[in-house]
Coordinates of C-alpha atoms and ligand atoms in Angstrom, one line a residue:
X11 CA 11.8 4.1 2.3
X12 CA 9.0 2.2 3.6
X13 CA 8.6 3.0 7.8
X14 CA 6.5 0.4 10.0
X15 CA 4.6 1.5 12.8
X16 CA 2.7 -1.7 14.2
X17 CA 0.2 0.1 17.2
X18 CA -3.4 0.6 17.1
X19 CA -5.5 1.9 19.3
X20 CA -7.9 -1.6 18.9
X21 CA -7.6 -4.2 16.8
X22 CA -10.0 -4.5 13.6
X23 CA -11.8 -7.9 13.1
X24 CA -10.5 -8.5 9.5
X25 CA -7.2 -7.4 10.2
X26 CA -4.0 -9.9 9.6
X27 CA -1.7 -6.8 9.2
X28 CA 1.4 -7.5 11.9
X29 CA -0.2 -4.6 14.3
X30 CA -0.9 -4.5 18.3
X31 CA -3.4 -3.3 20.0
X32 CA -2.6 -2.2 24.0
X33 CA 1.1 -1.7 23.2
X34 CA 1.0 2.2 23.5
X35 CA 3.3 2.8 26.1
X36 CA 6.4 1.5 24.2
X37 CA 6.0 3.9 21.5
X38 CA 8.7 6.2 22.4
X39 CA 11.0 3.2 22.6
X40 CA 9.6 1.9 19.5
X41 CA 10.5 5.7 17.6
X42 CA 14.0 6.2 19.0
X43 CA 14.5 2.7 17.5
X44 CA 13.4 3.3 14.0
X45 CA 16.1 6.4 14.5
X46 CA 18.6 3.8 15.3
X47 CA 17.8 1.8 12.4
X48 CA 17.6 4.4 9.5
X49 CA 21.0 5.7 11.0
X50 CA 22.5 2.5 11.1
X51 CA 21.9 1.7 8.1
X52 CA 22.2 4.8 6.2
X53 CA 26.0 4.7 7.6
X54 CA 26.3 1.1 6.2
X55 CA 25.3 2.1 2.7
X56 CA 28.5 2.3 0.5
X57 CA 27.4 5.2 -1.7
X58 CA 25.0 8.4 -1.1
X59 CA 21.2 7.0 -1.2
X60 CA 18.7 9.7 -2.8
X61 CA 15.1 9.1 -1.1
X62 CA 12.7 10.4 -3.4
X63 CA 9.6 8.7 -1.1
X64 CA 8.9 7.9 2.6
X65 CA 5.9 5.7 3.9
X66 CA 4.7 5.6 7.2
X67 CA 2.4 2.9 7.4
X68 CA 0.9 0.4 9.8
X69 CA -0.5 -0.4 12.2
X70 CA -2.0 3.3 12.7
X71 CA 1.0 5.6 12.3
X72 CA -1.3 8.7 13.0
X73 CA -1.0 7.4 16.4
X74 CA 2.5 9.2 16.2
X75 CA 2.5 12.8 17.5
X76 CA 3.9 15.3 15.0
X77 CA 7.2 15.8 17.3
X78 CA 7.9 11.8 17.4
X79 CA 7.1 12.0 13.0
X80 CA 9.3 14.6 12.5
X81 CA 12.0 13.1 14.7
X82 CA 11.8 10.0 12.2
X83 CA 12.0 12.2 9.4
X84 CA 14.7 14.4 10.4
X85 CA 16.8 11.3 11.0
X86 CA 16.2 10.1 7.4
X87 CA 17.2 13.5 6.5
X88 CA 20.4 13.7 8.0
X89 CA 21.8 9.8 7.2
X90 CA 20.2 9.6 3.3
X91 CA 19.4 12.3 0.9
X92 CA 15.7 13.2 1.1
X93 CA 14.9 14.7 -2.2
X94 CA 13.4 18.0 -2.2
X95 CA 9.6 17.9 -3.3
X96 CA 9.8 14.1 -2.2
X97 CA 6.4 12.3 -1.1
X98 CA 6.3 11.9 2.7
X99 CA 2.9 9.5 3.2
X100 CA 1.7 8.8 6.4
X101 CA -1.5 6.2 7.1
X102 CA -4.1 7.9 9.4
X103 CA -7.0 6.2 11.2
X104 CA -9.6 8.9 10.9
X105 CA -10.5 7.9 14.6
X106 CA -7.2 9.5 16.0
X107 CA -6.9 13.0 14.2
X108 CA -8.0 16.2 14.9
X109 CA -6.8 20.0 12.6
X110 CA -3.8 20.4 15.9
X111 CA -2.6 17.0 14.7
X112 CA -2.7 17.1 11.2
X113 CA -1.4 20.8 11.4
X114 CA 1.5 19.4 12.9
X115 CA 2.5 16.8 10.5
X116 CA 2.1 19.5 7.7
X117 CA 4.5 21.2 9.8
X118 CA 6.8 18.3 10.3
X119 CA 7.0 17.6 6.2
X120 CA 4.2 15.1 5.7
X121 CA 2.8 16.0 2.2
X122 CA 0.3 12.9 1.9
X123 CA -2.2 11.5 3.9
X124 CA -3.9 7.8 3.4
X125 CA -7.2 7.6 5.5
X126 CA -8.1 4.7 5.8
X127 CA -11.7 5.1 5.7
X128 CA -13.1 1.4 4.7
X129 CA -16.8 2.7 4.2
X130 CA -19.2 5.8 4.3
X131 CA -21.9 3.1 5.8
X132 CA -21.7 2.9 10.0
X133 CA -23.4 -0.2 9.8
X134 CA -20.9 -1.4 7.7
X135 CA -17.6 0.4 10.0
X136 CA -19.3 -1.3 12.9
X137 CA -19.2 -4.6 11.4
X138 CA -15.6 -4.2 10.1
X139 CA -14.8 -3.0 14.1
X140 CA -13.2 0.5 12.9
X141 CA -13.2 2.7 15.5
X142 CA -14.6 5.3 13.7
X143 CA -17.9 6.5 12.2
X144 CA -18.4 7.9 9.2
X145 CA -19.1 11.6 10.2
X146 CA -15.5 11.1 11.6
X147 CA -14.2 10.5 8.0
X148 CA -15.8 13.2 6.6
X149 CA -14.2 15.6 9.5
X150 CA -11.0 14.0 9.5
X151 CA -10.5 14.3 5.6
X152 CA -12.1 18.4 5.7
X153 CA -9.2 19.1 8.9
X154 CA -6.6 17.7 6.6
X155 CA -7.6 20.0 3.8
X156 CA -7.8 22.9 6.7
X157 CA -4.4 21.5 7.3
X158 CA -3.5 22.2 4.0
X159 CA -2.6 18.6 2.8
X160 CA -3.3 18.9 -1.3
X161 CA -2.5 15.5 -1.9
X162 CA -4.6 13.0 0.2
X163 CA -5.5 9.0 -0.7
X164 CA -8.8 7.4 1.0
X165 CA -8.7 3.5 1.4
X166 CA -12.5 2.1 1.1
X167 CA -13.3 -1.8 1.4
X168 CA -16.2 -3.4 -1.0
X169 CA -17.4 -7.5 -0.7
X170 CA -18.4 -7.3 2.8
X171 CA -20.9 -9.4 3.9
X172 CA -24.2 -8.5 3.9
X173 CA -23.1 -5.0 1.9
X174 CA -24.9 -4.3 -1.2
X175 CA -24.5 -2.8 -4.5
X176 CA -26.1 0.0 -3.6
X177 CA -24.6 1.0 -0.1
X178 CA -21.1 0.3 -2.0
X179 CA -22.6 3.0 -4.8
X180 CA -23.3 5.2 -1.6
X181 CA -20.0 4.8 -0.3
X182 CA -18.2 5.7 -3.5
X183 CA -20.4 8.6 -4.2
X184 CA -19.6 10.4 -1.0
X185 CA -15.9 9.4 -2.0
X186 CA -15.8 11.2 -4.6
X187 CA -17.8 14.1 -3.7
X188 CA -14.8 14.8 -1.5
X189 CA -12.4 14.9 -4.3
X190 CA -9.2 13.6 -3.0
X191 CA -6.6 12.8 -5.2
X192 CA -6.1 9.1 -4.8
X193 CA -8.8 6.5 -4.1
X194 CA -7.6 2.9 -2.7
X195 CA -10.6 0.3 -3.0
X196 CA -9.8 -3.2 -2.0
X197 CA -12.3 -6.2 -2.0
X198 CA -11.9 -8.0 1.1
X199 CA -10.2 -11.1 2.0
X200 CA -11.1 -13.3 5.0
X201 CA -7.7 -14.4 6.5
X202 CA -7.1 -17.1 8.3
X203 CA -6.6 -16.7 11.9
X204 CA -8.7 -13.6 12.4
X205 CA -11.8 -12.9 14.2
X206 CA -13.8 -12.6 11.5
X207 CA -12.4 -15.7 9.4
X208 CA -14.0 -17.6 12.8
X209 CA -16.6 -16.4 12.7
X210 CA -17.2 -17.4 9.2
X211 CA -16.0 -20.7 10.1
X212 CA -18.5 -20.9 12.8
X213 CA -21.1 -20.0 10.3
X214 CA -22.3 -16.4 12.1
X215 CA -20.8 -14.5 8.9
X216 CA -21.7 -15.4 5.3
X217 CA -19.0 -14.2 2.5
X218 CA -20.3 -12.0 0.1
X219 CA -20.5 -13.9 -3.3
X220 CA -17.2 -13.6 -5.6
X221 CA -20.5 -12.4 -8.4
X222 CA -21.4 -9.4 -6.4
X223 CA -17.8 -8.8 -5.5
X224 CA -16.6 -8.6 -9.0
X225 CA -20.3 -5.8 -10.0
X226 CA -19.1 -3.6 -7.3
X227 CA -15.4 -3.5 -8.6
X228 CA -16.8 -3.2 -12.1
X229 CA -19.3 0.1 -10.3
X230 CA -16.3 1.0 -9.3
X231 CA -14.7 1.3 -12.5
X232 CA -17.5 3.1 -14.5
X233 CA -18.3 5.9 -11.4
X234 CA -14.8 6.7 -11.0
X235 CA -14.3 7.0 -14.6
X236 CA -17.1 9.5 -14.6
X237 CA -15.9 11.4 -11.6
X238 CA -12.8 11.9 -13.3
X239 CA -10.0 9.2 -11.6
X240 CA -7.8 7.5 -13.9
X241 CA -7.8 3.7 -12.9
X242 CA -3.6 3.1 -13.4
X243 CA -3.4 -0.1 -10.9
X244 CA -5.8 -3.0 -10.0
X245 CA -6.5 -1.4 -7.4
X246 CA -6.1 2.0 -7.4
X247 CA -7.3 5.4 -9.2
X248 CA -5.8 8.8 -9.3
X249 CA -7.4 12.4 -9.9
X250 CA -5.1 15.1 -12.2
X251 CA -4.0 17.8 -10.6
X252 CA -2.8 21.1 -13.2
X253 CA -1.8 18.4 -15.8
X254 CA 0.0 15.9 -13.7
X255 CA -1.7 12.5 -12.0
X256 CA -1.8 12.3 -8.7
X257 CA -0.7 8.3 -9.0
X258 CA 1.5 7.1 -5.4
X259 CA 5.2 7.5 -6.2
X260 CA 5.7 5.2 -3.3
X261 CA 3.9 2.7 -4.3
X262 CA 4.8 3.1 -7.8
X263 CA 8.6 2.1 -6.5
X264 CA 7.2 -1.6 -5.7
X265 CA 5.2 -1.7 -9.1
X266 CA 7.7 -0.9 -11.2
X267 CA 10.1 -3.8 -9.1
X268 CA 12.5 -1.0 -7.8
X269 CA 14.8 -0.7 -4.4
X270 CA 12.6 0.2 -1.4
X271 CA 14.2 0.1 2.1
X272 CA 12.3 -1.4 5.0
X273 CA 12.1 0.1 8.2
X274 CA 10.8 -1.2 11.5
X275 CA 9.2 -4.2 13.2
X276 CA 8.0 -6.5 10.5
X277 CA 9.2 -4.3 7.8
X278 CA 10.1 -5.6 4.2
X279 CA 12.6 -4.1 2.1
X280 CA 14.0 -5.1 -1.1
X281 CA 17.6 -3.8 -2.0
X282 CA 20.9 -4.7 -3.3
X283 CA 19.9 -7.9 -4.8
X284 CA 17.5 -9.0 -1.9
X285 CA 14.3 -9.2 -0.2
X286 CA 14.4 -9.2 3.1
X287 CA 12.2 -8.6 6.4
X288 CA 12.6 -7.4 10.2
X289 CA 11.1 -9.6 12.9
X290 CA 7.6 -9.2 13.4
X291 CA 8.2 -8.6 17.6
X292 CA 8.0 -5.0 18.8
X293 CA 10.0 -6.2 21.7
X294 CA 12.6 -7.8 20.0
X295 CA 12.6 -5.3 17.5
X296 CA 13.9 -2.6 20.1
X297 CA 16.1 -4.8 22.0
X298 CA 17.9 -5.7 18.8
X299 CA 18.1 -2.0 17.8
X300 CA 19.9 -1.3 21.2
X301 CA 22.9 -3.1 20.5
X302 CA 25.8 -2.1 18.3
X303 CA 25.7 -2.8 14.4
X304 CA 26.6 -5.8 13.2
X305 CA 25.0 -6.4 9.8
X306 CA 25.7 -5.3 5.9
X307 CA 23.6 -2.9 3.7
X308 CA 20.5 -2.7 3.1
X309 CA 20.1 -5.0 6.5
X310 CA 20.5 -3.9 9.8
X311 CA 20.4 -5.5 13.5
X312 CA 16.4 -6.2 13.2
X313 CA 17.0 -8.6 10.3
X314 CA 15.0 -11.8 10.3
X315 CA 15.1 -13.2 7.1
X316 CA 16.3 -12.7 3.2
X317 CA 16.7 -13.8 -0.2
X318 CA 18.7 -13.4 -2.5
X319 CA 16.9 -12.6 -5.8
X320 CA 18.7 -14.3 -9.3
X321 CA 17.4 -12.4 -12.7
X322 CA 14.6 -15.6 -13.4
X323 CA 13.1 -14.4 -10.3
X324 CA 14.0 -10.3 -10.7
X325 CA 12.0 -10.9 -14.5
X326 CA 9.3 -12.5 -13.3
X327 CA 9.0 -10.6 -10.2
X328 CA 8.6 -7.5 -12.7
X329 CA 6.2 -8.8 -15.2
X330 CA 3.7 -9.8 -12.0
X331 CA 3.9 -6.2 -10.5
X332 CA 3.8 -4.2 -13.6
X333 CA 1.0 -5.8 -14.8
X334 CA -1.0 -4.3 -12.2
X335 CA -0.1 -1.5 -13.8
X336 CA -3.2 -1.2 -16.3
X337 CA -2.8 1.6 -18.2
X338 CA 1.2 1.4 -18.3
X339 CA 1.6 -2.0 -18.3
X340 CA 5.2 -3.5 -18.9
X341 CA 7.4 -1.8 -21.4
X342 CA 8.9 -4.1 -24.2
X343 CA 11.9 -1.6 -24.6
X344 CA 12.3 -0.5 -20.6
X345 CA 12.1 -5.0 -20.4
X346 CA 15.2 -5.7 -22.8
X347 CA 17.2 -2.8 -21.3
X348 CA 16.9 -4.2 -18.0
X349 CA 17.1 -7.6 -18.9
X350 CA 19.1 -7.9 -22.0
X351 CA 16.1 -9.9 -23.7
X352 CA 12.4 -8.8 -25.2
X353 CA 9.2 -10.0 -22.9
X354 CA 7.9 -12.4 -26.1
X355 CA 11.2 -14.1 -25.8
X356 CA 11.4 -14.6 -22.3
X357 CA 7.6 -15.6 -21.8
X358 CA 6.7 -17.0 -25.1
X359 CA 4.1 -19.3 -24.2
X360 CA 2.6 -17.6 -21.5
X361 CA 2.2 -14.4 -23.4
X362 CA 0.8 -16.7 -26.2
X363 CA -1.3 -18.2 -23.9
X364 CA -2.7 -15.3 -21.8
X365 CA -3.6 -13.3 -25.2
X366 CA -5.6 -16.1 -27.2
X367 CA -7.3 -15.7 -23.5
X368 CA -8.4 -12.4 -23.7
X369 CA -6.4 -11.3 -20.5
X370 CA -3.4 -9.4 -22.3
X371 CA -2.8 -7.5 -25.3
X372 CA 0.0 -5.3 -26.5
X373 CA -0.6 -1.6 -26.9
X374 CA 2.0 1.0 -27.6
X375 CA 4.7 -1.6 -27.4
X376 CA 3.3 -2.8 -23.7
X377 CA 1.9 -5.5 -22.2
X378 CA -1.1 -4.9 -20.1
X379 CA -4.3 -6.5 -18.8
X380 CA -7.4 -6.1 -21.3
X381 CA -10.7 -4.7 -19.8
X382 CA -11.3 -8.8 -19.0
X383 CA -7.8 -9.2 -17.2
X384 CA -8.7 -6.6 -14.8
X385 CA -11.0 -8.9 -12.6
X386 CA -8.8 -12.1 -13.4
X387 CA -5.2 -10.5 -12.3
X388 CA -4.2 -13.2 -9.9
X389 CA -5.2 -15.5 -13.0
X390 CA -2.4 -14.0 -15.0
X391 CA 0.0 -12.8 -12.6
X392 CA 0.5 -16.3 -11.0
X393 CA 1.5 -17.0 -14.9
X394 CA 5.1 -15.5 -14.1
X395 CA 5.8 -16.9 -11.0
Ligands
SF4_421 S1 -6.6 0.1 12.1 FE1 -5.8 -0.9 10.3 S2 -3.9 -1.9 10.9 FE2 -5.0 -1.4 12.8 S3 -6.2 -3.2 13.3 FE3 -7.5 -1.9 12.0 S4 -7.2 -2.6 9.9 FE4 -5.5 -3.4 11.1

C-alpha cells in the first residue's frame, strides 16, 4: 500500500513531485481523510487483502507527527491484514526530524526510513533549495539509529550543474561511511514547469553534460561495489544484513509488476486489472473523501482516472520494470507461468535485437541488462512499450 502525503515545509527548485508548500494547516483534515479512504476501500475489497508493505511518501511525510502516523497505520491495520514483520517506510526530510520524532514513529510501527538527503555538499543542498544542510543529514540519519531504526535508505542526487566528479565521490563516500542499508542515487532531470527548468531556459543554469552524468553513475557503481552494496535496480543498491539483502520490498512490488494500492491525493495504484490515480487537489481530495462511498474495489471516492490493463500491455508492462531489475532480471519460467508463453516467443525481434546490441543477455534462464545496458535502460525499456 502506497500512502501520499503531498505537504512540504517549502518547495524545492527541481521538484515536479505533486507536493504544496504553505498548506500545513489542512493536515489534520488531509489524515482523517486517508483514514476514510483505506477504510473505504478495505470494506469494498471482496476478499481479505494481506499487506505485506506500507509507503508513506511525498511530499515530506515526516511532516506527520507520530500520533497522526500511527492513526494511518492502525486504520490499515484494522480494514486489511497487515502482515507481521511487514515493511512500514516512511520518506523524511532530514530538515524536520529530531530523536522525540523519530522515537515516535519507531513506536508507532515504522520500521524504515528514506532520507532524502540529495547531497553531503551545502553548496550543492543550497543550489537544489533543500532546506537542510548537510550536518543536518548526518544528525538526522545518527537520531534514527538512536531511534533504533536498523533498516534505513538515503536518497542522493548526482548531474547537478556545476557538481563535479569529485564532490559526487565526496558525497558518496560520506554515504557510505554511514552504512545504511539502502542507497537511492538518481541523476537529475530538469522538468518542465519548475523553477529550475526556467532558469535553464533563461540561460542562468547550465545542465551538467549527459558524459559527466553517466562517469559519476559509473563512480557510483565501482565505490559501492567496494563498500559492499549490491546494485539490484538501475537505480538502487542494498547492503546485507546477517545473510539477507536489505533490497525495498515496497518497491520491489512495482518491479516485479504486482498489485499495489494507492492512497491519497495524487496517489497511483494498480489493482484488479487497472491503473488508476486520485486527483491531484488536496482540497478536493478531502471533500471527496467526506461523502458516502460510491465506487468499486480497488477505487474509492478520490478516483480521477483509470485503465484497464489487457495481457499485451500486463507483458510488456513486466518486461520494462523487471528489467531494471539487474541482477534478477526477468525470469523465462516465472514469464510463461504468468503469461502462458516464453519471453523469446513473445519478443522475438526485440530480444534479437537488443542482444546483437550488447544491452541484454540471458544468464541463469533471465533476461537482464549487460554491464552496457545499465546506462542505456530507457534505450531498451522503451523496446516493450
Ligand atoms: S522536499 Fe521533496 S517533495 Fe518536497 S519539494 Fe523538495 S523535492 Fe519536492
Amino acid at each position: 500500500m502506497y500512502i501520499h502525503f503531498p505537504f512540504c515545509q517549502k518547495r524545492c527548485g527541481y521538484c515536479d513531485f505533486f507536493t504544496r508548500a504553505g498548506m500545513q494547516s489542512s493536515i489534520p483534515a488531509y489524515v482523517d481523510s486517508l483514514v476514510k479512504e483505506i477504510e473505504q476501500v478495505g470494506a469494498s475489497a471482496a476478499e481479505e487483502l494481506l499487506v505485506h508493505t506500507v509507503f508513506f511518501g511525498g511530499g515530506t511525510p515526516s511532516l506527520l507527527s507520530p500520533a497522526q502516523a500511527g492513526k494511518i497505520l492502525a486504520s490499515v491495520s484494522k480494514n486489511f491484514t497487515l502482515l507481521p514483520g511487514a515493511e512500514i517506510s516512511l520518506e523524511a526530510n532530514p530538515g524536520t526530524v529530531n530523536l522525540e520524532k523519530l522515537q515516535g514513529y519507531q513506536a508507532a510501527g515504522i520500521n524504515r526510513i528514506s532520507f532524502g538527503v540529495q547531497s553531503f555538499k551545502d553548496v550543492e543542498l543550497q543550489f537544489l533549495e533543500r532546506i537542510h544542510s548537510s550536518r543536518e543529514a548526518v544528525d538526522a540519519f545518527e537520531m534514527a539509529r538512536s531511534a533504533g531504526f536498523m533498516n534505513i535508505n538515503l536518497d542522493l542526487i548526482f548531474g547537478l550543474p556545476g557538481q563535479t566528479v569529485d564532490s559526487w565521490a565526496d558525497s558518496l563516500e560520506q554515504a557510505v561511511k554511514l552504512d545504511p542499508e539502502h542507497l537511492s542515487l538518481y541523476a537529475l532531470t530538469i522538468e518542465e514547469g519548475t523553477p529550475l527548468h526556467r532558469q535553464v531556459e533563461a540561460g542562468k543554469v547550465i545542465p551538467l553534460d549527459d558524459d559527466i552524468s553517466a562517469d559519476m553513475y559509473q563512480l557510483a557503481e565501482e565505490m559501492l561495489a567496494s563498500g559492499g552494496y549490491s546494485h539490484y535496480e538501475v537505480s538502487n543498491w542494498a547492503a546485507e544484513r546477517e545473510g539477507k539483502d536489505q533490497a525495498c520490498i515496497h518497491n520491489l512490488q512495482y518491479w516485479l509488476n504486482l498489485p499495489y494500492l494507492g492512497i491519497g491525493a495524487g496517489a497511483h495504484g494498480c489493482a484488479a486489472g487497472y491503473r488508476y490515480n486520485n486527483a491531484a487537489d488536496i482540497a478536493c481530495y478531502i471533500q471527496a473523501m467526506a461523502g458516502e462511498p460510491r465506487m468499486q474495489f480497488p477505487f474509492s471516492n478520490a478516483i480521477e482516472s483509470s485503465q484497464a490493463i489487457d495481457k499485451r500491455t500486463e507483458m510488456n508492462e513486466t518486461m520494462m520494470l523487471g528489467l531494471r531489475l539487474l541482477e534478477q532480471g526477468v525470469g523465462d519460467v516465472d514469464f510463461a507461468r504468468r503469461f502462458g508463453a516464453g519471453i523469446s516467443d513473445v519478443y522475438p525481434k526485440q530480444i534479437n535485437r537488443l542482444t546483437n546490441q550488447g544491452l541484454l543477455e540471458w544468464k541463469d534462464g533471465s533476461l537482464r541488462l549487460t554491464r552496457r545496458g545499465h546506462l542505456l535502460g530507457n534505450r531498451v525499456f522503451r523496446e516493450f512499450v
